[in-house]
mmCIF file of C-alpha atoms and ligand atoms in Angstrom:
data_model
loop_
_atom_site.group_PDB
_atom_site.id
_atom_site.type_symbol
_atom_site.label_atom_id
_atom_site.label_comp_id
_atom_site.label_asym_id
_atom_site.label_seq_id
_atom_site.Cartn_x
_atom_site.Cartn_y
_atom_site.Cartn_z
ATOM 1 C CA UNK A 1 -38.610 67.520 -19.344
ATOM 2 C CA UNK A 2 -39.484 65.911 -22.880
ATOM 3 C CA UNK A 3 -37.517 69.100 -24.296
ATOM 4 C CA UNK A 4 -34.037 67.612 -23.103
ATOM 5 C CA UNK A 5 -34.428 64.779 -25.188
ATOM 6 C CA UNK A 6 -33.533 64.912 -29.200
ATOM 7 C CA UNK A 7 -33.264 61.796 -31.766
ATOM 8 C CA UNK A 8 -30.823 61.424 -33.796
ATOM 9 C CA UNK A 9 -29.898 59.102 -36.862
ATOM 10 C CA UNK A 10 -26.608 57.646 -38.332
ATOM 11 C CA UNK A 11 -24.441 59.262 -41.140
ATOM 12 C CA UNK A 12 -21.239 57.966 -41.976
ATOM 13 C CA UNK A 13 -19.007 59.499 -39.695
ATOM 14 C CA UNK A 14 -21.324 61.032 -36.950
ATOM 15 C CA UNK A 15 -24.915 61.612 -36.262
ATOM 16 C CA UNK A 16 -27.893 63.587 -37.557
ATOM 17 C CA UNK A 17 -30.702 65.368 -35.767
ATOM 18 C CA UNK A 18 -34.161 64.423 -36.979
ATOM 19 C CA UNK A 19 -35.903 67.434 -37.973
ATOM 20 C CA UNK A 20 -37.800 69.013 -34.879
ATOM 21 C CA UNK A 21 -41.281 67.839 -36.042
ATOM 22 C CA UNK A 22 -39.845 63.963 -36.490
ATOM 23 C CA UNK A 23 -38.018 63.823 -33.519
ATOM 24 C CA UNK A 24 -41.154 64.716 -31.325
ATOM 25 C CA UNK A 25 -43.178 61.882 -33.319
ATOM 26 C CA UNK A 26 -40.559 59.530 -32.347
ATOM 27 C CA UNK A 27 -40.529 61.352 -28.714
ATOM 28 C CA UNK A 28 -43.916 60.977 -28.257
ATOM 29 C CA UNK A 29 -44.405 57.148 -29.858
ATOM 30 C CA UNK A 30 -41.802 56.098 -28.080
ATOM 31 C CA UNK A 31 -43.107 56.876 -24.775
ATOM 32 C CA UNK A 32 -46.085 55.408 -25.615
ATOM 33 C CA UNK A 33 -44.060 51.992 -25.364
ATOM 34 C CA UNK A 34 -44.720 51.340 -28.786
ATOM 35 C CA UNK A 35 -41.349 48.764 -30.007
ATOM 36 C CA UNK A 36 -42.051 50.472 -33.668
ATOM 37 C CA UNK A 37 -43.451 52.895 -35.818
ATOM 38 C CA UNK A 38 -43.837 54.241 -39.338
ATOM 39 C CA UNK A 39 -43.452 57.934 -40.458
ATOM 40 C CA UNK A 40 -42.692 59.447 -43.727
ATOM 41 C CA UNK A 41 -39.362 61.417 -44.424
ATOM 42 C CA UNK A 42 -39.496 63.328 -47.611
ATOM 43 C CA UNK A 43 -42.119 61.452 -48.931
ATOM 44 C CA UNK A 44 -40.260 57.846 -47.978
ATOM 45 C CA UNK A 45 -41.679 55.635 -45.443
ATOM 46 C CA UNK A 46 -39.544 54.546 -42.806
ATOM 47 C CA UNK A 47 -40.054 51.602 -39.697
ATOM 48 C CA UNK A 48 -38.087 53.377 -36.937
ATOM 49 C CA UNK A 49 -37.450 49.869 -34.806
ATOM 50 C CA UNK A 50 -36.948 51.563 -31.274
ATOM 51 C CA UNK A 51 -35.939 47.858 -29.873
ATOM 52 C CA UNK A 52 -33.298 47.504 -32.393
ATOM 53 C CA UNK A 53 -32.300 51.389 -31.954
ATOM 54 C CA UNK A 54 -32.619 51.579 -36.149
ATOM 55 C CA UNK A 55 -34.447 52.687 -38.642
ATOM 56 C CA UNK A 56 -34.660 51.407 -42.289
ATOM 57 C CA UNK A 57 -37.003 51.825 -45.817
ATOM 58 C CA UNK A 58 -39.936 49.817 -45.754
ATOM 59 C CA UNK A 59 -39.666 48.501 -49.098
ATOM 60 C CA UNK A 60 -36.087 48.272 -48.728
ATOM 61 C CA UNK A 61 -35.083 47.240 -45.619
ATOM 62 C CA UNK A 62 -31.599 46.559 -46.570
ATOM 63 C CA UNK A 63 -31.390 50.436 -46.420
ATOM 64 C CA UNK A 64 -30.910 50.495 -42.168
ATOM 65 C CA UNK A 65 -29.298 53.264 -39.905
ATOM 66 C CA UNK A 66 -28.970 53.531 -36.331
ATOM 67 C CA UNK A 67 -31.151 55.062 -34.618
ATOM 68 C CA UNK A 68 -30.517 57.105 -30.640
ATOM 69 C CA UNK A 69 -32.217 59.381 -27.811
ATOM 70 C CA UNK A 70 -30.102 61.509 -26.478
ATOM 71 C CA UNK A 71 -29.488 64.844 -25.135
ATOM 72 C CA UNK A 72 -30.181 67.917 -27.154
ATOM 73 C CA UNK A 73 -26.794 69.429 -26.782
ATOM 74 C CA UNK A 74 -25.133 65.682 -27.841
ATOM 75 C CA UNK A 75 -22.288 66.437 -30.550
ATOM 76 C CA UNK A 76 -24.105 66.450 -33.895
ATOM 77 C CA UNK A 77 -23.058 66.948 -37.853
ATOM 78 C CA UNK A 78 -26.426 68.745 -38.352
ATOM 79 C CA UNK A 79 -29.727 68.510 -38.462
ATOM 80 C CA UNK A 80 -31.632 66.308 -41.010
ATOM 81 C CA UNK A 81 -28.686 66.681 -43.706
ATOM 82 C CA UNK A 82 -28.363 70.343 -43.218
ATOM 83 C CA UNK A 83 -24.643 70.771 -41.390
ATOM 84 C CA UNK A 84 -23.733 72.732 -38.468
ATOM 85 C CA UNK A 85 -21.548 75.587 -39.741
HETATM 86 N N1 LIG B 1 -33.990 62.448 -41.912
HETATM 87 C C1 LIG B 1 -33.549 63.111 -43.001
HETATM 88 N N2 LIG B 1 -32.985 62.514 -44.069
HETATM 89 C C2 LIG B 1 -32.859 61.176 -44.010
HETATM 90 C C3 LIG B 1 -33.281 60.402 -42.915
HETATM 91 C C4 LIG B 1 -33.864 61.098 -41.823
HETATM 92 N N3 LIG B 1 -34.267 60.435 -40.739
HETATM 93 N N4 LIG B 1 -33.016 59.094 -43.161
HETATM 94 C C5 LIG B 1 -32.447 59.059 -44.344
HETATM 95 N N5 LIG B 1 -32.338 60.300 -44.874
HETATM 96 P P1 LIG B 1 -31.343 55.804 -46.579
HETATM 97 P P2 LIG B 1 -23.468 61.461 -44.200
HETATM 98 C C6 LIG B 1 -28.542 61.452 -44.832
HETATM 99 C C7 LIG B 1 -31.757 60.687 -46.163
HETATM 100 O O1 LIG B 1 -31.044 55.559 -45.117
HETATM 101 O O2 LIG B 1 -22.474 62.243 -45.014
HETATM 102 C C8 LIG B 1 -28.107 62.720 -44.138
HETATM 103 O O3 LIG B 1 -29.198 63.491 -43.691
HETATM 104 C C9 LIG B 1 -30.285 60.439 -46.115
HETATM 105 O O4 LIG B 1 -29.640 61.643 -45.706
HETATM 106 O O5 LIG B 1 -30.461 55.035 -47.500
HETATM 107 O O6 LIG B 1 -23.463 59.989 -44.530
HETATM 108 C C10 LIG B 1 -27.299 63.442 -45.176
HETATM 109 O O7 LIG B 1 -28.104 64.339 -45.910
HETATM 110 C C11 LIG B 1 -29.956 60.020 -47.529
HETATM 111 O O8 LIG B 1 -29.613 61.157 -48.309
HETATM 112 O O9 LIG B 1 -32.800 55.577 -46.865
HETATM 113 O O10 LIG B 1 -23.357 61.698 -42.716
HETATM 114 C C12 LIG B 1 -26.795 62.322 -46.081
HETATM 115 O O11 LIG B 1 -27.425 61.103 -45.610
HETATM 116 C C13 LIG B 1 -31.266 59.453 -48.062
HETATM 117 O O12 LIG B 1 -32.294 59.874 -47.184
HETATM 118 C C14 LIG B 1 -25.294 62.109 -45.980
HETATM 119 O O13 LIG B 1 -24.914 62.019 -44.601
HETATM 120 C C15 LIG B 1 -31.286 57.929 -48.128
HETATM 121 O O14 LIG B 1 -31.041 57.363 -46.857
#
């Protein structure tokens, strides 16, 4: 089931969760076959590129991560910024 499935983002040495609420957005669009999207994080609009596996500002692209699906229970520093522990 969809529940299984988390996204997660780049940091420098290891990878974030999206927050819950993000990471069904990208869940959802992403099943709808969509190659990319556009959702606001803290007020900052991103293109999440699911082709590419990346997402990046969209008036400053030069500001990228990678982007992945993956399990839920995949090894993780935290979720969005806030670290495990
Ligand atoms: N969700 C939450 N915060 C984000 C996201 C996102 N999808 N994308 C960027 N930011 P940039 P380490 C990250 C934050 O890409 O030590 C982590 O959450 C981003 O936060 O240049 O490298 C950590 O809080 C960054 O603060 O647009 O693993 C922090 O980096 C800011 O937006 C350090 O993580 C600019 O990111």
């Amino acid at each position: 089931p969809e529940e299984e499935y988390q996204w997660f983002y780049k940091g420098r040495n290891g990878w974030w969760k999206y927050d819950p609420r993000t990471s069904n957005d990208l869940e959802t669009i992403y099943k709808l076959g969509d190659a990319q999207c556009e959702l606001l994080i803290c007020g900052m609009l991103y293109v999440f590129d699911f082709e590419k596996k990346c997402q990046y500002r969209k008036y400053n692209p030069r500001y990228k991560r990678n982007i992945k699906r993956d399990k839920k229970d995949a090894p993780c520093k935290g979720v969005s910024g806030v670290r495990l522990n």
